[in-house]
mmCIF file of C-alpha atoms in Angstrom:
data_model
loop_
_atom_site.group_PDB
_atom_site.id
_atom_site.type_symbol
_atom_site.label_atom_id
_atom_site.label_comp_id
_atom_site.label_asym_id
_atom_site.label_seq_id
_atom_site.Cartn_x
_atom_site.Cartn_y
_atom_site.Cartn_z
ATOM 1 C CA UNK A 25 -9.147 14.732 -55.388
ATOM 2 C CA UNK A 26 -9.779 16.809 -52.208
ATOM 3 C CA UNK A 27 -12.107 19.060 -52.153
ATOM 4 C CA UNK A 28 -9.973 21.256 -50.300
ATOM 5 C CA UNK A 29 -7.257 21.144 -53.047
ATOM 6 C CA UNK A 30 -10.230 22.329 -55.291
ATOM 7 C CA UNK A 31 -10.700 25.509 -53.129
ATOM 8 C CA UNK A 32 -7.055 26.189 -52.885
ATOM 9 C CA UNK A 33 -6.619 25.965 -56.877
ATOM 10 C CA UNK A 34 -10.040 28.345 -56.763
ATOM 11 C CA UNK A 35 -8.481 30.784 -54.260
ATOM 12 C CA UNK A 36 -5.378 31.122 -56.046
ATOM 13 C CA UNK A 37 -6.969 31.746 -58.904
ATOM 14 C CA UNK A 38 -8.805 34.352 -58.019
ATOM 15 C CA UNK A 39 -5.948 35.798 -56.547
ATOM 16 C CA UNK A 40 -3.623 35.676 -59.539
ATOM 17 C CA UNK A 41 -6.614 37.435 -61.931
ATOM 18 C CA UNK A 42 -6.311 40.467 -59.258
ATOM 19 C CA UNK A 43 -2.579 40.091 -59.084
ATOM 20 C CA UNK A 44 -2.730 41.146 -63.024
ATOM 21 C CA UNK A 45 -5.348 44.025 -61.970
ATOM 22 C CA UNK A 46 -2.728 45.619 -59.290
ATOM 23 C CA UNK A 47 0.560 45.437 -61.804
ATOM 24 C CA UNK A 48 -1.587 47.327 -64.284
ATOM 25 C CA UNK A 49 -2.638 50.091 -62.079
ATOM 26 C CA UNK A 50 -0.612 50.256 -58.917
ATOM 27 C CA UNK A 51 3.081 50.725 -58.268
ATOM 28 C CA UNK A 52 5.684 47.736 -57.919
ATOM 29 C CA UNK A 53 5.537 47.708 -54.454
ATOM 30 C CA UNK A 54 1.937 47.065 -53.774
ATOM 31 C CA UNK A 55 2.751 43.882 -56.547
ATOM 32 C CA UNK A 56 5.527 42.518 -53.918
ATOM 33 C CA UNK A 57 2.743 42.780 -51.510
ATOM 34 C CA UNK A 58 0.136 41.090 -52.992
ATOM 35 C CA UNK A 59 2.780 38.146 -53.906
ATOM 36 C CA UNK A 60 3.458 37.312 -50.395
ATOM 37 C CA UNK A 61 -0.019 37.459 -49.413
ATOM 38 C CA UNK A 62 -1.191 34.851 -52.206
ATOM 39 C CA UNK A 63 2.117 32.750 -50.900
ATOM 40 C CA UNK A 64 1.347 32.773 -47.303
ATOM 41 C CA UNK A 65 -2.432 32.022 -48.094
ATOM 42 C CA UNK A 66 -1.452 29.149 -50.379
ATOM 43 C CA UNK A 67 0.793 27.922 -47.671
ATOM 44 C CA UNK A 68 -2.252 28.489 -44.852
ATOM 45 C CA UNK A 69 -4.508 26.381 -47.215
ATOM 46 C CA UNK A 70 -2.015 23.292 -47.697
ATOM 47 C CA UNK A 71 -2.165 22.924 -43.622
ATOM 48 C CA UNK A 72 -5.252 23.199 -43.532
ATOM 49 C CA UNK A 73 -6.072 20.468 -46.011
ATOM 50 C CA UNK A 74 -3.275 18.115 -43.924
ATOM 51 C CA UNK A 75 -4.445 18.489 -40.647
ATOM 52 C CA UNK A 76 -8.644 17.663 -41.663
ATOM 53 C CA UNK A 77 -7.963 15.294 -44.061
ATOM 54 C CA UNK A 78 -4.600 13.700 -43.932
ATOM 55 C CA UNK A 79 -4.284 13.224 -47.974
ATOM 56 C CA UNK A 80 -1.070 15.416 -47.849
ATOM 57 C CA UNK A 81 0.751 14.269 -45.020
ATOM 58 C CA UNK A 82 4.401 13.235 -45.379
ATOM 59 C CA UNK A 83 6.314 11.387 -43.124
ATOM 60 C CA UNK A 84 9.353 13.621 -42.529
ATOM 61 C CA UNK A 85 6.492 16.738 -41.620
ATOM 62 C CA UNK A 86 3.891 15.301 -39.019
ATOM 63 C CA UNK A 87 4.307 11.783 -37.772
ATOM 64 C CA UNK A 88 1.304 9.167 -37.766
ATOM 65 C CA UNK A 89 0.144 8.016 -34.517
ATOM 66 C CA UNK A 90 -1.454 4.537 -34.836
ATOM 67 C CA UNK A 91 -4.754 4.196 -34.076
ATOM 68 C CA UNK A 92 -4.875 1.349 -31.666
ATOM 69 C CA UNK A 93 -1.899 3.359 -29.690
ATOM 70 C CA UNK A 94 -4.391 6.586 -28.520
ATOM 71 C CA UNK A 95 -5.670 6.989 -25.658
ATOM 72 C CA UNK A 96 -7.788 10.146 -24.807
ATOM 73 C CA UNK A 97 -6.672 12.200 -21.823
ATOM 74 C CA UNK A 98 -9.641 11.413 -19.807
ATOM 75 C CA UNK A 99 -9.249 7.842 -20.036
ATOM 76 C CA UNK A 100 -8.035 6.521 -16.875
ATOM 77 C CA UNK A 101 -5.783 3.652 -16.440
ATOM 78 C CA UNK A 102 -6.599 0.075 -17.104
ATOM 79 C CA UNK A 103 -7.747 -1.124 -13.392
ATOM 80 C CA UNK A 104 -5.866 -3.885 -11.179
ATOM 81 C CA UNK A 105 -8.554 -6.380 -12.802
ATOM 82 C CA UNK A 106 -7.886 -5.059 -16.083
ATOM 83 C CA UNK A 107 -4.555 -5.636 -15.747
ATOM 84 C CA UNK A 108 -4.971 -9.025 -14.469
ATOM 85 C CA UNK A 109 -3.200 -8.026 -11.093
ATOM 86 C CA UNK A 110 -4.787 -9.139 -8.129
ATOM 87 C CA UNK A 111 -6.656 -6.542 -5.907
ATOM 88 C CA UNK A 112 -4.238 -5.246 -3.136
ATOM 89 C CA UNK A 113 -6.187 -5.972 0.603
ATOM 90 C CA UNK A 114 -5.903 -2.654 2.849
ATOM 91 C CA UNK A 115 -4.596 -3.903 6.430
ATOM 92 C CA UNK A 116 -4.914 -1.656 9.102
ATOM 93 C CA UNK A 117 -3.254 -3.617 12.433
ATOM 94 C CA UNK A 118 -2.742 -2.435 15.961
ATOM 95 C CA UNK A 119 -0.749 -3.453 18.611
ATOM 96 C CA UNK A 120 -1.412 -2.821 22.169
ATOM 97 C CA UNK A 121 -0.328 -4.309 25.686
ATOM 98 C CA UNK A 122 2.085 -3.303 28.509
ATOM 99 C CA UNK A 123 5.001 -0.823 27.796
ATOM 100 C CA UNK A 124 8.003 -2.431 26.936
ATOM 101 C CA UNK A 125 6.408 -6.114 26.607
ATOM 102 C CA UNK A 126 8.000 -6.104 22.901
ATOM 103 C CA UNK A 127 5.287 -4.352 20.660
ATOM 104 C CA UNK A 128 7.845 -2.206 19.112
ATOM 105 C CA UNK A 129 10.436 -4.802 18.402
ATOM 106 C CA UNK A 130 7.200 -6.731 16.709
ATOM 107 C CA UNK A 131 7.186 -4.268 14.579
ATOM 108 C CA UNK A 132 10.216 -2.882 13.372
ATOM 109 C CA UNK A 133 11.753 -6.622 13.100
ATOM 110 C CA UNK A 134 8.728 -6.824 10.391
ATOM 111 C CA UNK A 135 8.970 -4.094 8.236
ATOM 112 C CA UNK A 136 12.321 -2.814 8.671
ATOM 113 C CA UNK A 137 13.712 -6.003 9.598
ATOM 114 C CA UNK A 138 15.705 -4.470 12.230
ATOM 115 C CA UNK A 139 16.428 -4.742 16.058
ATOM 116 C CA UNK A 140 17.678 -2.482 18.624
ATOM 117 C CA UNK A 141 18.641 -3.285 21.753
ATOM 118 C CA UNK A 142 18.432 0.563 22.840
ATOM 119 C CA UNK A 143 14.374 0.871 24.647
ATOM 120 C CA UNK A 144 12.592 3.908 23.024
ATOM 121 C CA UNK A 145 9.314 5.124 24.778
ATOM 122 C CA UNK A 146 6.976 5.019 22.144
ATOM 123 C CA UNK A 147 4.155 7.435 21.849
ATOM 124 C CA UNK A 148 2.636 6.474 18.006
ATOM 125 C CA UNK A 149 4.222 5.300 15.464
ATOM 126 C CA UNK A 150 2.874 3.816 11.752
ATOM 127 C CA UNK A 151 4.619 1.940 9.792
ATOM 128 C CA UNK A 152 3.775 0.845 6.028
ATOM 129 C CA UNK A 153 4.557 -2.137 4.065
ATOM 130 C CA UNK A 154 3.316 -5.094 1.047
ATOM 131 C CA UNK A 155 3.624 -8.558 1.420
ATOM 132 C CA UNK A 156 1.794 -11.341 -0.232
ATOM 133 C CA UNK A 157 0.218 -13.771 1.565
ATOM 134 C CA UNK A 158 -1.702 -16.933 0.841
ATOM 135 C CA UNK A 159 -1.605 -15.440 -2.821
ATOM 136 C CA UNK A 160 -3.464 -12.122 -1.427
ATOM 137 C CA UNK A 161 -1.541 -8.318 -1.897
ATOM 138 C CA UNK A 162 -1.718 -7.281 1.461
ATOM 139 C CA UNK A 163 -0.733 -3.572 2.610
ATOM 140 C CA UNK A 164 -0.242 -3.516 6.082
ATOM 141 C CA UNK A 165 -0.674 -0.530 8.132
ATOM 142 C CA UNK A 166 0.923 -0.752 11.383
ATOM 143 C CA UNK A 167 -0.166 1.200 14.485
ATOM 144 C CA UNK A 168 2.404 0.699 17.371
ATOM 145 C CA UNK A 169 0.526 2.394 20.423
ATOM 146 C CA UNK A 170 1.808 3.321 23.637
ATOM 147 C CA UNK A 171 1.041 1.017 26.732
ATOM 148 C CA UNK A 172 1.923 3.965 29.423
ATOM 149 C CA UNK A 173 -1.455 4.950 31.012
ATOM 150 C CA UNK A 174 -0.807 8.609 29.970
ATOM 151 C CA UNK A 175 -2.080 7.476 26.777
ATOM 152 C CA UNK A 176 -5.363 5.914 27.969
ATOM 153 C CA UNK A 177 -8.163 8.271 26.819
ATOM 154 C CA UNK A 178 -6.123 8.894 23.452
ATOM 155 C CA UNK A 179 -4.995 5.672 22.197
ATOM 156 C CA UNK A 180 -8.623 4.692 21.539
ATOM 157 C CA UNK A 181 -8.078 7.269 18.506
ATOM 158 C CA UNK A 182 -6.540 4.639 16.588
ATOM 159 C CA UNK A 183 -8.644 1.940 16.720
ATOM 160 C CA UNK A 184 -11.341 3.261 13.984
ATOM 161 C CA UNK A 185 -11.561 1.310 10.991
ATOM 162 C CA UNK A 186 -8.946 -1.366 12.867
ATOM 163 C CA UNK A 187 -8.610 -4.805 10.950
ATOM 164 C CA UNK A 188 -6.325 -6.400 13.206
ATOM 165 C CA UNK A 189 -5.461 -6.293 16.658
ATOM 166 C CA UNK A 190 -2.156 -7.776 18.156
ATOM 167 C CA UNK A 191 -2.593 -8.019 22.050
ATOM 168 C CA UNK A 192 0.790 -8.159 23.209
ATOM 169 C CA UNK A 193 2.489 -9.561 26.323
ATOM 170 C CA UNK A 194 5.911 -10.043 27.482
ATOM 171 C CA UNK A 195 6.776 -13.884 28.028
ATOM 172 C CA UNK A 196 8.336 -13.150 30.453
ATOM 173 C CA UNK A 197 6.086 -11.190 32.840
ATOM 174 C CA UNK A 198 2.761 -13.295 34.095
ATOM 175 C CA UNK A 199 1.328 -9.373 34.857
ATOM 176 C CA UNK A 200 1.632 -8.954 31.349
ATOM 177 C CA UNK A 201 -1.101 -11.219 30.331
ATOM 178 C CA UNK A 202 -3.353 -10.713 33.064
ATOM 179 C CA UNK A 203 -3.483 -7.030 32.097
ATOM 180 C CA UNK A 204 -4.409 -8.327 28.450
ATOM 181 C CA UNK A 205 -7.123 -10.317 29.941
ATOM 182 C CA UNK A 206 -8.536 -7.429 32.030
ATOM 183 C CA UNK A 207 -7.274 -4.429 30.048
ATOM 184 C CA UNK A 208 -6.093 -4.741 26.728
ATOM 185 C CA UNK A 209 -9.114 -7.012 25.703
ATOM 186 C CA UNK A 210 -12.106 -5.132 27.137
ATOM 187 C CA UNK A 211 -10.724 -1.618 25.882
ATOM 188 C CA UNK A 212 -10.216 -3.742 22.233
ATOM 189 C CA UNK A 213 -13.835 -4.748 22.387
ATOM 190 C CA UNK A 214 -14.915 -1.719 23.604
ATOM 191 C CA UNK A 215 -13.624 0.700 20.564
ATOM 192 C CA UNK A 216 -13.226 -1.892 17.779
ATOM 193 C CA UNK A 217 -15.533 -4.753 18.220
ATOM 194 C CA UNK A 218 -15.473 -6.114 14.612
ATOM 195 C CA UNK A 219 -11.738 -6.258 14.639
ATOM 196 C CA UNK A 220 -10.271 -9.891 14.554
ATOM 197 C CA UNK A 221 -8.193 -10.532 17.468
ATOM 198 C CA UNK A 222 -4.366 -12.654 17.665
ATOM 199 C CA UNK A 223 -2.419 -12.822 20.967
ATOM 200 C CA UNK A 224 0.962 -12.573 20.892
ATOM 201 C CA UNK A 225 3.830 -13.599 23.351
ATOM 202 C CA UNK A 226 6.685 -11.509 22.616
ATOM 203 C CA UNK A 227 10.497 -12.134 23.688
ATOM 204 C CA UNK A 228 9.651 -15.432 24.144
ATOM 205 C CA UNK A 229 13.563 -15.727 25.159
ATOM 206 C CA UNK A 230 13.235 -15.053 28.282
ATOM 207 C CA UNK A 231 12.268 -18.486 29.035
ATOM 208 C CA UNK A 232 15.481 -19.556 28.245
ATOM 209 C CA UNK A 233 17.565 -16.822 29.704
ATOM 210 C CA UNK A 234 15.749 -17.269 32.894
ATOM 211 C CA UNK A 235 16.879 -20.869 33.382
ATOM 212 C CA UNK A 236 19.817 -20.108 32.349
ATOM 213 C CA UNK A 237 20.531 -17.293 34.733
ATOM 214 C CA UNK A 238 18.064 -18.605 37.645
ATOM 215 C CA UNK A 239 17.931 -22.220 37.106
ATOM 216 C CA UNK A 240 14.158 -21.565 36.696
ATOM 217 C CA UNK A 241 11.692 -19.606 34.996
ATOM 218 C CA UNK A 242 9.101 -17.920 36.344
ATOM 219 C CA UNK A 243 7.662 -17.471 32.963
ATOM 220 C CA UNK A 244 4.237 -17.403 30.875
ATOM 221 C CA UNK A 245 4.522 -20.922 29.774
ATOM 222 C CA UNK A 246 2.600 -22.105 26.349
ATOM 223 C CA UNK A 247 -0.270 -23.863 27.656
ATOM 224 C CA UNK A 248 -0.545 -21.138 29.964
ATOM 225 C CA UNK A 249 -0.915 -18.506 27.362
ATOM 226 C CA UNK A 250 -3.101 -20.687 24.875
ATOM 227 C CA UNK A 251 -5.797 -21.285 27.793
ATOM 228 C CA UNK A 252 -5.645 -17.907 27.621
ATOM 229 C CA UNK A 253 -6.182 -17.103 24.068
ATOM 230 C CA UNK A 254 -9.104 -20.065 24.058
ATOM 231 C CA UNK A 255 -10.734 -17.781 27.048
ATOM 232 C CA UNK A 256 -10.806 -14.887 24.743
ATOM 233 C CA UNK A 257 -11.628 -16.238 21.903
ATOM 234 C CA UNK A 258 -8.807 -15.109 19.471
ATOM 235 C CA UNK A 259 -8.364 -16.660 16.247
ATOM 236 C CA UNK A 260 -4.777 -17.353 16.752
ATOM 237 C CA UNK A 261 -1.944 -17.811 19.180
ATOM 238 C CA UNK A 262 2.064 -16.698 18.396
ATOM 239 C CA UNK A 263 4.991 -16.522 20.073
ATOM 240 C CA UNK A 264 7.713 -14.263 18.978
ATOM 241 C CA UNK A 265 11.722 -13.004 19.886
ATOM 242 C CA UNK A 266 12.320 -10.204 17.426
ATOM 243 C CA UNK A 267 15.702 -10.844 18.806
ATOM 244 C CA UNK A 268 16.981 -14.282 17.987
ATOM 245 C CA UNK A 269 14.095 -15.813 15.540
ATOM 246 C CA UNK A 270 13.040 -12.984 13.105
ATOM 247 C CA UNK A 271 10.796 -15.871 11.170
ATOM 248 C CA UNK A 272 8.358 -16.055 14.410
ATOM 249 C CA UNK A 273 8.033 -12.920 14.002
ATOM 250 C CA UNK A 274 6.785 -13.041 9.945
ATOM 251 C CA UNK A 275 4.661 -15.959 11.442
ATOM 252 C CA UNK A 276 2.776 -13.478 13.491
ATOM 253 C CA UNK A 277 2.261 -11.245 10.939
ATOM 254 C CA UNK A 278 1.193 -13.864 8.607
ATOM 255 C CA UNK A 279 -1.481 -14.601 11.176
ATOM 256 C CA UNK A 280 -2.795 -11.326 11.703
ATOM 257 C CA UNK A 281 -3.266 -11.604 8.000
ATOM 258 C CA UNK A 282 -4.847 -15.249 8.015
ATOM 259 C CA UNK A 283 -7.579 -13.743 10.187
ATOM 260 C CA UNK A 284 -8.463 -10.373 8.814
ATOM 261 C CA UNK A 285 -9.295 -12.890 5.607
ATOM 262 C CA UNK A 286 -10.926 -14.886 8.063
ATOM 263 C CA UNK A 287 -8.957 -18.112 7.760
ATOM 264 C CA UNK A 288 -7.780 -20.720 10.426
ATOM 265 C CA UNK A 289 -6.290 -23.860 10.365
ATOM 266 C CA UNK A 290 -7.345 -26.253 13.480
ATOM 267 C CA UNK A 291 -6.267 -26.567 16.712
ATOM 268 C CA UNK A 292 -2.638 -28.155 16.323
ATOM 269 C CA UNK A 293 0.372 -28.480 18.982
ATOM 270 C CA UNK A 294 2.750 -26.247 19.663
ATOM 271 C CA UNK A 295 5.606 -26.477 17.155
ATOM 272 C CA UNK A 296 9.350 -25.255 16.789
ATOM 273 C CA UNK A 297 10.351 -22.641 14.358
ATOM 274 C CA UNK A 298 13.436 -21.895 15.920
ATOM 275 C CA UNK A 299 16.042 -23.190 18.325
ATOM 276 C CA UNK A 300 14.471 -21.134 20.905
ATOM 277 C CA UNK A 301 11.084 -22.933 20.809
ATOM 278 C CA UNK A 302 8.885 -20.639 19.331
ATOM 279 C CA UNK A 303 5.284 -21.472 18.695
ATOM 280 C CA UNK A 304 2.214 -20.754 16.531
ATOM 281 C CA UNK A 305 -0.786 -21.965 17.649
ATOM 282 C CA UNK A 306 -4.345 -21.422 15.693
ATOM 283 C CA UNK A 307 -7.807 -21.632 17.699
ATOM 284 C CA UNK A 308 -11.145 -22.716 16.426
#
């Protein structure tokens, strides 16, 4: 048997011979006393032989845990590749251009999914989300920045460690773009040159509202814009309208994904998405 039960048969023994000593020469209560003490010790022994060698272990007193079902504390969990989850890409994407040329609606139309037509100045905001595209976990990190000059010798705070950068412009306004071509591009360069570039023309609408309203538009027209994007040597070209097509507005963020992996398709026309003409347009 165990050689633990031996000791505790020894240990009682021994116990019991001076058990017969202390009736013969002490009073009745000292007996009582040395009773409990060989009980409690007997008791004390039986753990001790169940918790270092299991031989005594019953079900209904200390449950078994399997083997293959432990896992020490300082094990850490199984990894993403362990788990056979695909690794999630961190995004970090910024959007700058003129104030209210639509960065903010570009953004909240994406990860909220919501519009307002209520203008908000914006200082900084971040936004968070997870979408998978192309197969690929990404997280996105959004960095809506503020267009207002005030913010000139701060907004180049958020640029560090920038994967993406949206230059924005208002369809629109023609100053718009120019000031992406001889602002919002050199200060991108300047702060984040690694950072893959994607113009975007938001509220793309406006083309349409302005013939209606004017019988012309005065607008940034496509071919306009994508000379444009070809000049600076973006990777893509998108045209949005948080308002009325919120799928040109996934496109865009699809794209700004497409090239922080550092894929494009070639050059291809201008297609619809929506009834209001909205285009996506990748450059080589």
């Amino acid at each position: 048997g165990c050689p633990l039960f031996r000791v505790r048969i020894v240990c009682v023994c021994v116990l019991c011979a001076y058990l017969c000593y202390v009736c013969c020469e002490c009073c009745v209560g000292a007996t009582v006393l040395v009773v409990l003490y060989v009980r409690v010790l007997y008791v004390c022994v039986a753990r001790v032989e169940c918790l270092l060698c299991g031989a005594c272990v019953k079900d209904n007193i200390r449950p078994r845990i399997p083997k293959e079902q432990f896992r020490p504390l300082c094990q850490a969990e199984p990894s993403e590749a362990e788990s056979g989850l695909a690794p999630e890409l961190p995004l970090k994407v910024i959007l700058v251009g003129d104030s209210r040329c639509g960065k903010t609606a570009l953004a909240t139309r994406f990860v909220p999914d919501a519009f307002t037509e209520v203008y908000t100045p914006t200082g900084f905001d971040r936004y968070s989300t997870n979408i998978e595209v192309a197969g690929q976990r990404i997280h996105y990190s959004v960095w809506d920045t503020s267009g207002s000059p005030a913010y000139d010798t701060v907004r180049p705070l958020s640029y560090q460690d920038a994967s993406v950068v949206l230059l924005c412009f208002h369809v629109g306004w023609p100053e718009s773009l120019h000031n992406v071509q001889h602002k919002w591009f050199p200060e991108v360069r300047q702060h984040c040159p690694g950072a893959a570039l994607v113009l975007v023309g938001c509220q793309s609408d406006a083309r349409q509202v302005q013939r209606q309203q004017h019988g012309a538009d005065r607008c940034v027209s496509a071919e306009e814009a994508l000379a444009s994007a070809r000049q600076l040597g973006v990777t893509a070209y998108v045209e949005t309208s948080a308002r009325y097509a919120p799928r040109s507005v996934r496109d865009a963020w699809k794209a700004a994904a497409q090239a922080a992996l550092g894929e494009t398709a070639a050059p291809e026309g201008a297609r619809d998405t929506s009834p209001m003409r909205h285009r996506t347009c990748s450059i080589m």
